[in-house]
Amino acid sequence: MNGIDIKSVRKLSGLVALGALALTGCGPEDKPAQSSSQPSSASSAPASSSSSAAPAATPSAATGGGSTGEVKPGQTFKVGEAAHIPFSYGHTSGKIALTVTAIEQGDPNDLSSLNLGDQVKGKVPYYIRYSVTNDGTTDLSFAAVNHMKGHLQDGTEAQDLMVIGDFDKCKGGDLPSGFTAGKTTQGCAVALAPSASVKVASAEYWGDPFTLGKGVNWK
């Protein structure tokens, strides 16, 4: 926990920023977390700096390895391995194959267009990139696969950055129209390291039916 009031809602640059420095997650499937570090959020424009691969995790093929049976809370996969898990969003339920494909270190300048000022001063963005495949028979069009969180090298939670609007460096986890059986799309979540000397080393998905701290992990 970063010790910031999770009930705060702020306005940034004249626009309403929902969940500013509060618990990450928007959408019908949201549920209370047991604990969470506090995300920043902002309406944004595309950033210009490019990201570079971080040594925290080595991407591998999204199709390589993965779960063969029921995934248990707290189970850990290698980056590039698929977890076949139940999925729900609002009144929609199905199955997905979820794979964290990379944890990439970005440039602090990537955040400049978000106008967050001192809220992100000295912090380094990491982009948790993942693929989602519809593993069932339900049409999952317009659902969202979020609840993806980063963890630091010591296992503590990284701060989330929930962006409202477009951020070209990291597109979020919305599923497109026509996301039927067998379709695959890519998602991304932003996690913040507190300084350049600290790495985001792993990722956790804690969407329903999992909970924060007892989710599915990749590292």
mmCIF file of C-alpha atoms in Angstrom:
data_model
loop_
_atom_site.group_PDB
_atom_site.id
_atom_site.type_symbol
_atom_site.label_atom_id
_atom_site.label_comp_id
_atom_site.label_asym_id
_atom_site.label_seq_id
_atom_site.Cartn_x
_atom_site.Cartn_y
_atom_site.Cartn_z
ATOM 1 C CA MET A 1 0.000 0.000 0.000
ATOM 2 C CA ASN A 2 1.300 3.493 -0.803
ATOM 3 C CA GLY A 3 -0.668 5.066 2.030
ATOM 4 C CA ILE A 4 -2.912 7.173 -0.212
ATOM 5 C CA ASP A 5 -6.660 7.470 0.367
ATOM 6 C CA ILE A 6 -8.222 5.003 -2.094
ATOM 7 C CA LYS A 7 -11.478 6.978 -2.074
ATOM 8 C CA SER A 8 -9.888 10.074 -3.628
ATOM 9 C CA VAL A 9 -11.103 11.316 -6.990
ATOM 10 C CA ARG A 10 -9.244 14.148 -8.630
ATOM 11 C CA LYS A 11 -9.536 16.379 -11.659
ATOM 12 C CA LEU A 12 -6.434 16.646 -13.813
ATOM 13 C CA SER A 13 -5.935 19.261 -16.543
ATOM 14 C CA GLY A 14 -9.592 20.261 -16.296
ATOM 15 C CA LEU A 15 -10.774 16.732 -17.054
ATOM 16 C CA VAL A 16 -12.232 14.251 -14.593
ATOM 17 C CA ALA A 17 -9.699 11.529 -13.796
ATOM 18 C CA LEU A 18 -11.548 8.619 -12.236
ATOM 19 C CA GLY A 19 -9.683 6.660 -9.588
ATOM 20 C CA ALA A 20 -6.740 9.050 -9.431
ATOM 21 C CA LEU A 21 -4.254 7.530 -7.025
ATOM 22 C CA ALA A 22 -6.929 5.020 -6.108
ATOM 23 C CA LEU A 23 -7.689 1.344 -6.653
ATOM 24 C CA THR A 24 -7.315 0.273 -10.271
ATOM 25 C CA GLY A 25 -10.277 -1.115 -12.132
ATOM 26 C CA CYS A 26 -13.300 0.101 -14.036
ATOM 27 C CA GLY A 27 -16.140 -1.965 -15.397
ATOM 28 C CA PRO A 28 -19.042 -4.127 -14.329
ATOM 29 C CA GLU A 29 -16.810 -6.956 -13.206
ATOM 30 C CA ASP A 30 -14.963 -4.918 -10.580
ATOM 31 C CA LYS A 31 -14.853 -6.199 -7.031
ATOM 32 C CA PRO A 32 -13.205 -4.913 -3.840
ATOM 33 C CA ALA A 33 -9.562 -5.768 -3.403
ATOM 34 C CA GLN A 34 -8.096 -6.990 -0.173
ATOM 35 C CA SER A 35 -5.211 -4.603 -0.575
ATOM 36 C CA SER A 36 -3.674 -2.641 -3.382
ATOM 37 C CA SER A 37 -1.070 -0.036 -4.090
ATOM 38 C CA GLN A 38 -2.615 3.114 -5.411
ATOM 39 C CA PRO A 39 -2.748 3.893 -9.140
ATOM 40 C CA SER A 40 -2.463 7.251 -10.807
ATOM 41 C CA SER A 41 -4.812 7.964 -13.677
ATOM 42 C CA ALA A 42 -5.314 10.625 -16.300
ATOM 43 C CA SER A 43 -6.930 11.462 -19.597
ATOM 44 C CA SER A 44 -4.004 11.264 -21.940
ATOM 45 C CA ALA A 45 -2.496 11.875 -25.328
ATOM 46 C CA PRO A 46 0.033 9.565 -26.993
ATOM 47 C CA ALA A 47 3.529 9.757 -25.540
ATOM 48 C CA SER A 48 6.504 10.064 -27.837
ATOM 49 C CA SER A 49 9.325 8.156 -26.138
ATOM 50 C CA SER A 50 9.922 4.534 -27.030
ATOM 51 C CA SER A 51 10.122 1.740 -24.482
ATOM 52 C CA SER A 52 12.990 -0.712 -24.137
ATOM 53 C CA ALA A 53 12.974 -4.303 -23.032
ATOM 54 C CA ALA A 54 13.709 -4.718 -19.341
ATOM 55 C CA PRO A 55 15.717 -7.529 -17.794
ATOM 56 C CA ALA A 56 12.867 -8.165 -15.368
ATOM 57 C CA ALA A 57 11.253 -10.709 -17.655
ATOM 58 C CA THR A 58 12.168 -12.403 -20.903
ATOM 59 C CA PRO A 59 9.309 -12.693 -23.404
ATOM 60 C CA SER A 60 8.684 -16.057 -24.998
ATOM 61 C CA ALA A 61 6.133 -17.371 -27.441
ATOM 62 C CA ALA A 62 2.576 -16.869 -26.234
ATOM 63 C CA THR A 63 1.688 -20.356 -27.362
ATOM 64 C CA GLY A 64 4.493 -22.088 -25.489
ATOM 65 C CA GLY A 65 3.571 -24.153 -22.448
ATOM 66 C CA GLY A 66 0.779 -23.171 -20.107
ATOM 67 C CA SER A 67 -1.784 -24.744 -17.846
ATOM 68 C CA THR A 68 -3.227 -28.136 -18.696
ATOM 69 C CA GLY A 69 -5.830 -28.294 -15.906
ATOM 70 C CA GLU A 70 -7.564 -26.077 -13.391
ATOM 71 C CA VAL A 71 -5.516 -23.003 -12.519
ATOM 72 C CA LYS A 72 -5.240 -22.539 -8.767
ATOM 73 C CA PRO A 73 -5.166 -19.182 -6.949
ATOM 74 C CA GLY A 74 -1.564 -18.101 -6.537
ATOM 75 C CA GLN A 75 -0.275 -20.344 -9.328
ATOM 76 C CA THR A 76 2.771 -18.999 -11.166
ATOM 77 C CA PHE A 77 3.611 -19.314 -14.862
ATOM 78 C CA LYS A 78 6.636 -18.298 -16.850
ATOM 79 C CA VAL A 79 6.290 -15.233 -19.054
ATOM 80 C CA GLY A 80 5.009 -16.601 -22.356
ATOM 81 C CA GLU A 81 2.985 -19.449 -20.835
ATOM 82 C CA ALA A 82 -0.806 -19.452 -21.162
ATOM 83 C CA ALA A 83 -3.193 -19.823 -18.240
ATOM 84 C CA HIS A 84 -6.574 -21.246 -19.236
ATOM 85 C CA ILE A 85 -9.012 -19.666 -16.807
ATOM 86 C CA PRO A 86 -12.703 -18.849 -16.332
ATOM 87 C CA PHE A 87 -13.623 -15.259 -17.133
ATOM 88 C CA SER A 88 -16.540 -13.015 -16.303
ATOM 89 C CA TYR A 89 -17.365 -9.404 -17.094
ATOM 90 C CA GLY A 90 -20.679 -8.060 -15.904
ATOM 91 C CA HIS A 91 -23.312 -10.569 -17.005
ATOM 92 C CA THR A 92 -20.958 -12.235 -19.505
ATOM 93 C CA SER A 93 -19.097 -15.408 -18.574
ATOM 94 C CA GLY A 94 -16.729 -17.561 -20.586
ATOM 95 C CA LYS A 95 -13.219 -18.944 -20.724
ATOM 96 C CA ILE A 96 -9.988 -17.340 -21.853
ATOM 97 C CA ALA A 97 -6.373 -18.285 -22.391
ATOM 98 C CA LEU A 98 -4.380 -15.451 -20.821
ATOM 99 C CA THR A 99 -0.662 -15.051 -21.462
ATOM 100 C CA VAL A 100 1.696 -12.365 -20.198
ATOM 101 C CA THR A 101 4.055 -12.061 -23.141
ATOM 102 C CA ALA A 102 6.435 -9.366 -21.858
ATOM 103 C CA ILE A 103 7.167 -6.982 -19.011
ATOM 104 C CA GLU A 104 8.885 -4.057 -20.725
ATOM 105 C CA GLN A 105 10.651 -1.138 -19.103
ATOM 106 C CA GLY A 106 9.559 2.196 -20.514
ATOM 107 C CA ASP A 107 11.046 5.675 -20.390
ATOM 108 C CA PRO A 108 9.929 8.103 -17.656
ATOM 109 C CA ASN A 109 9.377 10.631 -20.438
ATOM 110 C CA ASP A 110 6.588 8.386 -21.731
ATOM 111 C CA LEU A 111 4.458 9.798 -18.910
ATOM 112 C CA SER A 112 4.987 13.478 -19.716
ATOM 113 C CA SER A 113 1.889 13.776 -21.914
ATOM 114 C CA LEU A 114 -0.320 12.577 -19.048
ATOM 115 C CA ASN A 115 0.355 15.779 -17.088
ATOM 116 C CA LEU A 116 0.650 13.970 -13.769
ATOM 117 C CA GLY A 117 3.499 16.119 -12.494
ATOM 118 C CA ASP A 118 4.905 15.170 -9.104
ATOM 119 C CA GLN A 119 2.614 12.136 -8.870
ATOM 120 C CA VAL A 120 4.990 10.237 -11.151
ATOM 121 C CA LYS A 121 8.215 12.145 -10.506
ATOM 122 C CA GLY A 122 11.168 9.767 -10.432
ATOM 123 C CA LYS A 123 9.025 6.764 -11.315
ATOM 124 C CA VAL A 124 9.612 4.420 -14.234
ATOM 125 C CA PRO A 125 6.752 2.903 -16.263
ATOM 126 C CA TYR A 126 6.679 -0.788 -17.060
ATOM 127 C CA TYR A 127 4.353 -2.180 -19.693
ATOM 128 C CA ILE A 128 2.803 -5.546 -18.906
ATOM 129 C CA ARG A 129 1.860 -6.913 -22.312
ATOM 130 C CA TYR A 130 -0.497 -9.854 -22.596
ATOM 131 C CA SER A 131 -2.524 -11.811 -25.109
ATOM 132 C CA VAL A 132 -6.108 -12.964 -24.638
ATOM 133 C CA THR A 133 -7.684 -15.826 -26.582
ATOM 134 C CA ASN A 134 -11.370 -16.696 -26.362
ATOM 135 C CA ASP A 135 -11.097 -20.237 -25.044
ATOM 136 C CA GLY A 136 -14.838 -20.917 -24.842
ATOM 137 C CA THR A 137 -18.023 -20.575 -26.865
ATOM 138 C CA THR A 138 -19.343 -17.266 -25.466
ATOM 139 C CA ASP A 139 -19.020 -14.106 -27.549
ATOM 140 C CA LEU A 140 -16.887 -11.811 -25.371
ATOM 141 C CA SER A 141 -17.238 -8.725 -27.562
ATOM 142 C CA PHE A 142 -16.649 -5.442 -25.713
ATOM 143 C CA ALA A 143 -15.700 -7.106 -22.430
ATOM 144 C CA ALA A 144 -12.433 -6.019 -20.816
ATOM 145 C CA VAL A 145 -9.581 -8.044 -19.402
ATOM 146 C CA ASN A 146 -8.034 -5.738 -16.829
ATOM 147 C CA HIS A 147 -7.085 -6.384 -13.181
ATOM 148 C CA MET A 148 -3.490 -6.934 -14.295
ATOM 149 C CA LYS A 149 -0.978 -5.776 -11.694
ATOM 150 C CA GLY A 150 2.799 -5.535 -11.475
ATOM 151 C CA HIS A 151 4.977 -6.642 -8.571
ATOM 152 C CA LEU A 152 8.448 -5.405 -7.682
ATOM 153 C CA GLN A 153 11.523 -7.585 -7.206
ATOM 154 C CA ASP A 154 10.824 -8.017 -3.492
ATOM 155 C CA GLY A 155 7.262 -9.156 -4.177
ATOM 156 C CA THR A 156 5.544 -5.941 -3.090
ATOM 157 C CA GLU A 157 2.927 -4.356 -5.326
ATOM 158 C CA ALA A 158 3.966 -1.847 -7.955
ATOM 159 C CA GLN A 159 1.855 1.274 -8.259
ATOM 160 C CA ASP A 160 -0.771 1.066 -11.003
ATOM 161 C CA LEU A 161 -1.310 3.693 -13.667
ATOM 162 C CA MET A 162 -4.875 3.663 -14.964
ATOM 163 C CA VAL A 163 -5.108 5.804 -18.088
ATOM 164 C CA ILE A 164 -8.425 7.286 -19.179
ATOM 165 C CA GLY A 165 -8.228 7.931 -22.901
ATOM 166 C CA ASP A 166 -5.563 7.026 -25.443
ATOM 167 C CA PHE A 167 -2.009 6.116 -24.484
ATOM 168 C CA ASP A 168 -0.164 4.708 -27.463
ATOM 169 C CA LYS A 169 2.479 3.040 -25.332
ATOM 170 C CA CYS A 170 -0.070 0.766 -23.667
ATOM 171 C CA LYS A 171 -3.531 0.192 -25.139
ATOM 172 C CA GLY A 172 -5.411 -1.418 -22.234
ATOM 173 C CA GLY A 173 -7.436 -4.623 -22.178
ATOM 174 C CA ASP A 174 -10.698 -3.962 -24.012
ATOM 175 C CA LEU A 175 -11.858 -6.849 -26.184
ATOM 176 C CA PRO A 176 -13.005 -5.958 -29.712
ATOM 177 C CA SER A 177 -16.290 -6.588 -31.474
ATOM 178 C CA GLY A 178 -16.672 -10.127 -32.765
ATOM 179 C CA PHE A 179 -14.434 -11.637 -30.096
ATOM 180 C CA THR A 180 -15.795 -15.137 -30.561
ATOM 181 C CA ALA A 181 -14.306 -18.603 -29.994
ATOM 182 C CA GLY A 182 -10.658 -18.828 -30.999
ATOM 183 C CA LYS A 183 -10.129 -15.093 -31.529
ATOM 184 C CA THR A 184 -7.021 -13.486 -30.006
ATOM 185 C CA THR A 185 -6.195 -9.906 -29.102
ATOM 186 C CA GLN A 186 -3.462 -8.057 -27.242
ATOM 187 C CA GLY A 187 -3.711 -6.046 -24.034
ATOM 188 C CA CYS A 188 -1.446 -3.951 -21.864
ATOM 189 C CA ALA A 189 -1.301 -2.605 -18.303
ATOM 190 C CA VAL A 190 1.028 0.026 -16.838
ATOM 191 C CA ALA A 191 2.878 -0.509 -13.569
ATOM 192 C CA LEU A 192 5.195 2.057 -11.987
ATOM 193 C CA ALA A 193 8.535 1.304 -10.361
ATOM 194 C CA PRO A 194 9.383 3.839 -7.632
ATOM 195 C CA SER A 195 12.837 4.544 -9.076
ATOM 196 C CA ALA A 196 15.227 3.507 -11.819
ATOM 197 C CA SER A 197 17.008 1.157 -9.413
ATOM 198 C CA VAL A 198 13.884 -0.920 -8.755
ATOM 199 C CA LYS A 199 12.348 -3.249 -11.347
ATOM 200 C CA VAL A 200 8.847 -4.517 -11.981
ATOM 201 C CA ALA A 201 9.670 -8.208 -12.045
ATOM 202 C CA SER A 202 6.347 -10.036 -12.267
ATOM 203 C CA ALA A 203 2.666 -9.642 -13.093
ATOM 204 C CA GLU A 204 -0.548 -10.840 -11.471
ATOM 205 C CA TYR A 205 -4.041 -11.204 -12.932
ATOM 206 C CA TRP A 206 -6.625 -10.962 -10.170
ATOM 207 C CA GLY A 207 -9.906 -10.661 -12.061
ATOM 208 C CA ASP A 208 -12.915 -12.793 -11.133
ATOM 209 C CA PRO A 209 -12.805 -15.564 -9.879
ATOM 210 C CA PHE A 210 -9.404 -14.653 -8.407
ATOM 211 C CA THR A 211 -8.570 -12.010 -5.803
ATOM 212 C CA LEU A 212 -5.630 -9.687 -5.287
ATOM 213 C CA GLY A 213 -2.715 -11.579 -3.794
ATOM 214 C CA LYS A 214 -4.272 -14.894 -4.803
ATOM 215 C CA GLY A 215 -4.359 -14.393 -8.539
ATOM 216 C CA VAL A 216 -2.487 -15.905 -11.482
ATOM 217 C CA ASN A 217 1.160 -14.853 -11.683
ATOM 218 C CA TRP A 218 3.819 -14.620 -14.372
ATOM 219 C CA LYS A 219 7.527 -14.071 -13.902
#
